[in-house]
PDB file of C-alpha atoms in Angstrom:
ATOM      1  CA  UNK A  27      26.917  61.986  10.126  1.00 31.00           C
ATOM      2  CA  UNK A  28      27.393  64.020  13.559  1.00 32.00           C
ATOM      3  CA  UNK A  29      29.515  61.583  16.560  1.00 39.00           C
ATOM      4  CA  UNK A  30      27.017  60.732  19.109  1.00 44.00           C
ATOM      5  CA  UNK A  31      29.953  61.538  21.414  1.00 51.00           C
ATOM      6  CA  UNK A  32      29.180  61.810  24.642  1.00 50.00           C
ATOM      7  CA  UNK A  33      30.995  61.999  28.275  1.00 48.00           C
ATOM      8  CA  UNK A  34      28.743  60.624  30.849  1.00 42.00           C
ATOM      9  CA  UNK A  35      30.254  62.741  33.781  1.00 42.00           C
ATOM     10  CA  UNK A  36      33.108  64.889  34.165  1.00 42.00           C
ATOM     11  CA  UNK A  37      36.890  63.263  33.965  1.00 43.00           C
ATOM     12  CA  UNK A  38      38.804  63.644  36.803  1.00 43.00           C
ATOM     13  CA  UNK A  39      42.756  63.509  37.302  1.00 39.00           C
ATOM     14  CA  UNK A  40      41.858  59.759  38.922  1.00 44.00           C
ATOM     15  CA  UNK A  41      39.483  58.588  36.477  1.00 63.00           C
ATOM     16  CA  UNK A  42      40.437  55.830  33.548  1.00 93.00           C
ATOM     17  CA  UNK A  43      39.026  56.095  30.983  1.00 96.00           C
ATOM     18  CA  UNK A  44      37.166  53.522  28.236  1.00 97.00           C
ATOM     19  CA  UNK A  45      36.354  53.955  24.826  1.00 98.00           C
ATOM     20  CA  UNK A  46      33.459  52.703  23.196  1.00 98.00           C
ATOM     21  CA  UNK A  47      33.745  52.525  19.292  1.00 98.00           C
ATOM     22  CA  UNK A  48      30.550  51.365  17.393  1.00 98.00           C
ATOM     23  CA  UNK A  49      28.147  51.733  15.358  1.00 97.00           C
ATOM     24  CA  UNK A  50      24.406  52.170  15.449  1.00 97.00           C
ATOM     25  CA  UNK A  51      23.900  49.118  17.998  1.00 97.00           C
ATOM     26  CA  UNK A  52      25.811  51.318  20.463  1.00 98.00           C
ATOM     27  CA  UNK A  53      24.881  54.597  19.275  1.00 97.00           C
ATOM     28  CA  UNK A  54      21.181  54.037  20.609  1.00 96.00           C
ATOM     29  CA  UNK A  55      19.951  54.279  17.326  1.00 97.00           C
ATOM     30  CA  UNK A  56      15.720  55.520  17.308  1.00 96.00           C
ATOM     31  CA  UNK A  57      16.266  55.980  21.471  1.00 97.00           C
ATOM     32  CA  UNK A  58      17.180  58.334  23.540  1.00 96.00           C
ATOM     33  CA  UNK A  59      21.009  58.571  24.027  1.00 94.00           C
ATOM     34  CA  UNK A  60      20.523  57.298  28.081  1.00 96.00           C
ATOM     35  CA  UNK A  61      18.365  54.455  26.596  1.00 97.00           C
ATOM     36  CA  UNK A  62      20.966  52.864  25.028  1.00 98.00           C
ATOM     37  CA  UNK A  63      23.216  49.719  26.603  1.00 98.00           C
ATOM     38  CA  UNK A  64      26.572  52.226  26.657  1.00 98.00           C
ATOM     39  CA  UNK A  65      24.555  54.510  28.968  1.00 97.00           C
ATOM     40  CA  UNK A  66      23.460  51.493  31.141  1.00 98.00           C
ATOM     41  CA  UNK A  67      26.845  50.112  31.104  1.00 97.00           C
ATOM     42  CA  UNK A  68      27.738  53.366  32.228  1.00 96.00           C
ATOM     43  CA  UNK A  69      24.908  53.576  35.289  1.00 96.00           C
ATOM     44  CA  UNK A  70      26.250  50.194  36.406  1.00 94.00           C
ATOM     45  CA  UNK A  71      30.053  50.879  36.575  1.00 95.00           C
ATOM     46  CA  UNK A  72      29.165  54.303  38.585  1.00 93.00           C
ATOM     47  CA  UNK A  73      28.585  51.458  40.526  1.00 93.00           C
ATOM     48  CA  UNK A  74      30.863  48.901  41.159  1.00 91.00           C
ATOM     49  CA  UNK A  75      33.867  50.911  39.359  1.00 92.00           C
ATOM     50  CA  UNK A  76      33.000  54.708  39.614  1.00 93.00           C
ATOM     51  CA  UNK A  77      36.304  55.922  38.388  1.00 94.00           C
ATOM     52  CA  UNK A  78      35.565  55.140  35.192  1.00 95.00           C
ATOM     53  CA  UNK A  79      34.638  57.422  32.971  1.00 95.00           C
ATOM     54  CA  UNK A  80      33.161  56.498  29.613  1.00 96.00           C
ATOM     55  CA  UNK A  81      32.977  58.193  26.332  1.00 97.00           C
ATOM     56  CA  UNK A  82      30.652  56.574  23.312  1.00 97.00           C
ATOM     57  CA  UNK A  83      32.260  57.476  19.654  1.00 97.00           C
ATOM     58  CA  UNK A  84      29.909  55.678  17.997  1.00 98.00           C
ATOM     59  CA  UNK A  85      28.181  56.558  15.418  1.00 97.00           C
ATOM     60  CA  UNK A  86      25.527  55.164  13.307  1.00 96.00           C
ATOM     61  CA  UNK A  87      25.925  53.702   9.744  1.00 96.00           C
ATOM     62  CA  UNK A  88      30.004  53.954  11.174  1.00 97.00           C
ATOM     63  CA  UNK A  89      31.946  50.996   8.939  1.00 97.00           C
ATOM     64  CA  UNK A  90      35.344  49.699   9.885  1.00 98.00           C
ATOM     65  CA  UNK A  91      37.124  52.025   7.824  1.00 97.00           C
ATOM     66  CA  UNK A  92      35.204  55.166   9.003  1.00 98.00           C
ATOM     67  CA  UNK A  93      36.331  54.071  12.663  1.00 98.00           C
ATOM     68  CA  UNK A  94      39.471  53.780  11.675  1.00 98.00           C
ATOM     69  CA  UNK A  95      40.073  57.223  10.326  1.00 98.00           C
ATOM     70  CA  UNK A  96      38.926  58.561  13.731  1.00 97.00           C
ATOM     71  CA  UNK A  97      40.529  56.275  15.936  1.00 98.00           C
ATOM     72  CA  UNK A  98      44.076  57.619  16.624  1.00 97.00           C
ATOM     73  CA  UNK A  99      42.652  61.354  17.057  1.00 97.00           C
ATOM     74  CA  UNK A 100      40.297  59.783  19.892  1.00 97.00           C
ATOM     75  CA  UNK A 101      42.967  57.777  21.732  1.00 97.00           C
ATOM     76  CA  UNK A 102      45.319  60.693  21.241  1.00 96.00           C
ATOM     77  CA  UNK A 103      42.156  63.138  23.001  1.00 95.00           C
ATOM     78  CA  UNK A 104      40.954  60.489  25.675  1.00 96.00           C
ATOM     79  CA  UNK A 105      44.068  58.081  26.403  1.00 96.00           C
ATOM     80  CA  UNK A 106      41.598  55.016  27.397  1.00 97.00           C
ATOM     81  CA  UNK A 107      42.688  52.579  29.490  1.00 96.00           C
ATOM     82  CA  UNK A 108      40.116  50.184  27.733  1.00 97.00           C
ATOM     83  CA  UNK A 109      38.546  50.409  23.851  1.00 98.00           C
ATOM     84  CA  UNK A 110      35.523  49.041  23.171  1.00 98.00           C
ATOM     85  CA  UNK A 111      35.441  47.593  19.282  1.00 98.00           C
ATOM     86  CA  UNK A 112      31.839  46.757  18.284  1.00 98.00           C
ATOM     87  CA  UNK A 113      32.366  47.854  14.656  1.00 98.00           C
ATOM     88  CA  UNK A 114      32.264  45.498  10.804  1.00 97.00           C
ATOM     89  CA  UNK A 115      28.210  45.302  10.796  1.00 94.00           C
ATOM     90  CA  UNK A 116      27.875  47.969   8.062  1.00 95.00           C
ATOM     91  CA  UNK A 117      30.858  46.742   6.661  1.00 95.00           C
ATOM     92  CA  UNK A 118      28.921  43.401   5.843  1.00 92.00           C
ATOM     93  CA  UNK A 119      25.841  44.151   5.309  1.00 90.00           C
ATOM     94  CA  UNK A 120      26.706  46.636   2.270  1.00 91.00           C
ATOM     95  CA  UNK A 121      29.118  43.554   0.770  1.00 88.00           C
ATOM     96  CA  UNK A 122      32.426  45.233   1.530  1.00 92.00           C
ATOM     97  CA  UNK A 123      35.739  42.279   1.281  1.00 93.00           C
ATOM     98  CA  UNK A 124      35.687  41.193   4.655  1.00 94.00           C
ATOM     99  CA  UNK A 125      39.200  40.703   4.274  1.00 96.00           C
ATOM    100  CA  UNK A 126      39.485  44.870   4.477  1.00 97.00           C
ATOM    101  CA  UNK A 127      37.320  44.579   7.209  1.00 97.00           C
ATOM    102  CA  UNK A 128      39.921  42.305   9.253  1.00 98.00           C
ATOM    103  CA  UNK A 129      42.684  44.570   7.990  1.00 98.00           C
ATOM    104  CA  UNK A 130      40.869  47.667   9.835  1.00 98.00           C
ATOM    105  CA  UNK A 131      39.758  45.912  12.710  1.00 98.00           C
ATOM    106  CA  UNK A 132      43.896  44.695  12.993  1.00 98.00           C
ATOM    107  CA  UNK A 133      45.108  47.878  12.961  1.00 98.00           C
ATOM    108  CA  UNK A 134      42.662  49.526  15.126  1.00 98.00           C
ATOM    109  CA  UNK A 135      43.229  47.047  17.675  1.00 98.00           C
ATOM    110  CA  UNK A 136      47.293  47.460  16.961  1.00 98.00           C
ATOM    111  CA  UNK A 137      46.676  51.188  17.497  1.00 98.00           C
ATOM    112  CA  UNK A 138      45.121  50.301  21.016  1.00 98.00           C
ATOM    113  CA  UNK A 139      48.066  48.431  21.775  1.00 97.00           C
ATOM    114  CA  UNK A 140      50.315  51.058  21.267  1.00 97.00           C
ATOM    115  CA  UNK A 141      48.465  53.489  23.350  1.00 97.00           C
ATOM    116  CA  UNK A 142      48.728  50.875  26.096  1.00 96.00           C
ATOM    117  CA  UNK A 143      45.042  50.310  25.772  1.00 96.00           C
ATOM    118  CA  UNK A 144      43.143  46.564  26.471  1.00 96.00           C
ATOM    119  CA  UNK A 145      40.554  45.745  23.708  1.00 98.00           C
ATOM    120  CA  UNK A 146      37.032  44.033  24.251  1.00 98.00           C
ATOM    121  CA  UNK A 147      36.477  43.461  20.874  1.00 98.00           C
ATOM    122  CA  UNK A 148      32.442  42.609  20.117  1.00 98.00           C
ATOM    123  CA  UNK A 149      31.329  40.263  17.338  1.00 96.00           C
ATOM    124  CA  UNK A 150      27.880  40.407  15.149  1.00 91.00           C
ATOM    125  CA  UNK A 151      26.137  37.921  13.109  1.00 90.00           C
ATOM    126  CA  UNK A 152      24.336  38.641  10.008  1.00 87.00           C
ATOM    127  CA  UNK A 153      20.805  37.490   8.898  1.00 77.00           C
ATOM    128  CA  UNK A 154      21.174  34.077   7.036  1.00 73.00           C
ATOM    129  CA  UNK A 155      19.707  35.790   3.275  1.00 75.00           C
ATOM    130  CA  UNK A 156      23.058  37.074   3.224  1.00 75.00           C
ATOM    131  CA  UNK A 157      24.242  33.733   2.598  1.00 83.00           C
ATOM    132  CA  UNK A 158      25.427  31.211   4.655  1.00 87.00           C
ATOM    133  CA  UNK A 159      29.079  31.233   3.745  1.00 90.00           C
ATOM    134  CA  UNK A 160      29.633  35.276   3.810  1.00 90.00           C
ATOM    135  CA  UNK A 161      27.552  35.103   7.031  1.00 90.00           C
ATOM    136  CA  UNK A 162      29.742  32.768   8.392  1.00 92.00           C
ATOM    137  CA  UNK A 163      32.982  33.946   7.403  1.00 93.00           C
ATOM    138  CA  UNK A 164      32.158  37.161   8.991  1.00 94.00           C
ATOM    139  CA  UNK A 165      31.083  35.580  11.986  1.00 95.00           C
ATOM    140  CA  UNK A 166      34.062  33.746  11.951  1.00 96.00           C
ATOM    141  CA  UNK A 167      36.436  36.825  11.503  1.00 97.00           C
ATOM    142  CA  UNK A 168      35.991  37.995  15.348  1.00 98.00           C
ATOM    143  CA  UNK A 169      36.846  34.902  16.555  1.00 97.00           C
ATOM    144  CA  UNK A 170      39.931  34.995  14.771  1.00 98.00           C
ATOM    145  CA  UNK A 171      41.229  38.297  15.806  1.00 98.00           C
ATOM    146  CA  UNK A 172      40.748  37.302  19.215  1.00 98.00           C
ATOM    147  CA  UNK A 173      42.935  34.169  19.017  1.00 98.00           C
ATOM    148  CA  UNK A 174      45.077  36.411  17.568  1.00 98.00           C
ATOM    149  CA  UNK A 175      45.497  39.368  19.416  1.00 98.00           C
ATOM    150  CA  UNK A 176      44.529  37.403  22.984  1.00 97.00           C
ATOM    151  CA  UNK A 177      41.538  39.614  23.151  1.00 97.00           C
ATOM    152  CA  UNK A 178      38.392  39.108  25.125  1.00 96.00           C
ATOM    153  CA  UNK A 179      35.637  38.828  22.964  1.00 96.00           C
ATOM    154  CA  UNK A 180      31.928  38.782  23.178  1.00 97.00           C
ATOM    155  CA  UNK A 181      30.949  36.974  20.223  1.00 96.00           C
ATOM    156  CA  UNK A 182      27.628  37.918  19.584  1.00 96.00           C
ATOM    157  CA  UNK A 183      26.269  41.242  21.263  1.00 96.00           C
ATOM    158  CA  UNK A 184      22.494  40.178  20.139  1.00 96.00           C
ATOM    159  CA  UNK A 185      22.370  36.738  21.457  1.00 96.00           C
ATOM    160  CA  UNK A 186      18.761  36.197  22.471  1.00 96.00           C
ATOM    161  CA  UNK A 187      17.622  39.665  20.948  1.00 96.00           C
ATOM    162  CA  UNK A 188      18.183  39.341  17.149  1.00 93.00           C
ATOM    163  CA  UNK A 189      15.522  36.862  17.099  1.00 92.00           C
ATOM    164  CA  UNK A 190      12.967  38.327  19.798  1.00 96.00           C
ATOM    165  CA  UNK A 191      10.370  40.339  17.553  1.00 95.00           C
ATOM    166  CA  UNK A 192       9.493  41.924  20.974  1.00 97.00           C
ATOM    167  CA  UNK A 193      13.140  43.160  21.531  1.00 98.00           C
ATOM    168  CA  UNK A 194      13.526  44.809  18.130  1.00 97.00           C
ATOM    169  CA  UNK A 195      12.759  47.950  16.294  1.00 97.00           C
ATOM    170  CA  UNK A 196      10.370  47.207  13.479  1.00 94.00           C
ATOM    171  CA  UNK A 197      13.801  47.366  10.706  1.00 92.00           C
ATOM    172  CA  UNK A 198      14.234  43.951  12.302  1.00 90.00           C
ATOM    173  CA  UNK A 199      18.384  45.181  12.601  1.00 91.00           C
ATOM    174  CA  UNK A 200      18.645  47.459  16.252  1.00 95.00           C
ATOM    175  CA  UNK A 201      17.039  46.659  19.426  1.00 97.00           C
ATOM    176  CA  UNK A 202      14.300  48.995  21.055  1.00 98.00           C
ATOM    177  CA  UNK A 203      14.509  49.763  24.644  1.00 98.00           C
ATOM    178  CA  UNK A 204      13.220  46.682  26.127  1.00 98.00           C
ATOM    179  CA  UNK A 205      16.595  44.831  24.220  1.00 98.00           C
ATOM    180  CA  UNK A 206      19.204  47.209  25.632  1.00 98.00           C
ATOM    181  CA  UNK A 207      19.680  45.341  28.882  1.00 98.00           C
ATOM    182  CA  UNK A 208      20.141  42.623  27.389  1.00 97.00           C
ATOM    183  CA  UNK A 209      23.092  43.560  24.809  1.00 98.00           C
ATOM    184  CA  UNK A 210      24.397  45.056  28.155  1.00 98.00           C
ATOM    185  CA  UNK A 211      23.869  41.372  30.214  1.00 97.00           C
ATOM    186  CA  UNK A 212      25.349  39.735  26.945  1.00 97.00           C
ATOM    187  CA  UNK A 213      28.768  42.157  27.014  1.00 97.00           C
ATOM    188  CA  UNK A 214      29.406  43.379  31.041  1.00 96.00           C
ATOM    189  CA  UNK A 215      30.766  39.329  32.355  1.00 95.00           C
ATOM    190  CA  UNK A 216      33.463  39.878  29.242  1.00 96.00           C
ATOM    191  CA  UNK A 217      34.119  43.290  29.755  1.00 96.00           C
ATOM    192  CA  UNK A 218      34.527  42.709  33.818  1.00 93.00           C
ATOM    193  CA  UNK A 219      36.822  39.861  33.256  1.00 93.00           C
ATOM    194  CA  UNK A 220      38.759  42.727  31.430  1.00 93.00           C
ATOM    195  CA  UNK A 221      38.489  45.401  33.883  1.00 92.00           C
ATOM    196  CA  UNK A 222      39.461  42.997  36.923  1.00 87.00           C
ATOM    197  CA  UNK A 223      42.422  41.559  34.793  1.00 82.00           C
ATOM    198  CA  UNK A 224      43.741  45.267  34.962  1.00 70.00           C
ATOM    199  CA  UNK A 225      43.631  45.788  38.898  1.00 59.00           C
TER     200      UNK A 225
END
């Protein structure tokens, strides 16, 4: 799988940078790259915080572990202020132990930590045929690393999406166009509350 890696303008000696890791839901999976909520995020923080730069690693089909591998290379190459975690979905939805999934999410936040970076970490729910208490316990899992690590956390990136037949791709898993605002109205309160904590 090629990194849909992309810098959305050019980094300056000012400029702090944030880090988005993910996987297809932020990799603008079936869209155009400048479709996708990362790119929008990006449009509005030109905005209201324009020396940010951002830089999407995500990739789709990316699981926990696969982010993991390429994590300390990428905070090592961009030094980002802020990471970005929206990563586990794969990870669930091809039965992995979620308890390896917490164990890569811990130490990819740990690595953050240690490069001085501030996590948003973003949660995911799974459809309900994967069984209530799996689908719960993942659910679940975000929460928990957020009490633990004092993280802010969106807790569901799809709220009032997942369920909108008119917002999704026909796989009934990633958002078309029309839902990419909204993933982006559902994450940018959280991840202002982080940038404004850092000023």
């Amino acid at each position: 799988m090629a990194v849909s890696l992309f810098l959305t303008n050019v980094v300056s000696a000012s400029s702090s940078t944030l880090l988005v890791m993910g996987d297809s839901l932020s990799a603008a999976y079936n869209l155009r790259p400048e479709a996708g909520w990362v790119s929008l995020l990006d449009e509005q923080l030109s905005q209201s915080h324009p020396d940010i730069q951002v830089v999407n690693a995500s990739v789709s089909g990316e699981t926990t572990q696969g982010g993991l591998s390429r994590f300390k290379q990428l905070l090592t190459e961009f030094k980002p202020r802020w990471v970005i975690i929206e990563l586990g979905a794969n990870d669930a939805l091809r039965g992995y132990p979620l308890d390896q999934t917490t164990k890569n999410l811990e130490m990819m936040i740990e690595q953050a930590h240690q490069s001085d970076a501030k996590v948003l970490l973003i949660g995911n729910q799974l459809p309900q045929n994967y069984g209530k208490r799996y689908a719960d316990m993942f659910f679940g899992l975000y929460e928990t690393l957020a009490n633990q690590y004092t993280l802010h956390y969106v807790p569901f990136m799809l709220e009032g999406v997942a369920l909108n037949e008119s917002l999704m791709q026909g796989d009934g898993l990633h958002p078309n166009k029309a839902g990419q605002p909204m993933i982006l109205k559902n994450i940018l309160p959280h991840l202002k509350l982080l940038l404004d904590s850092d000023n």
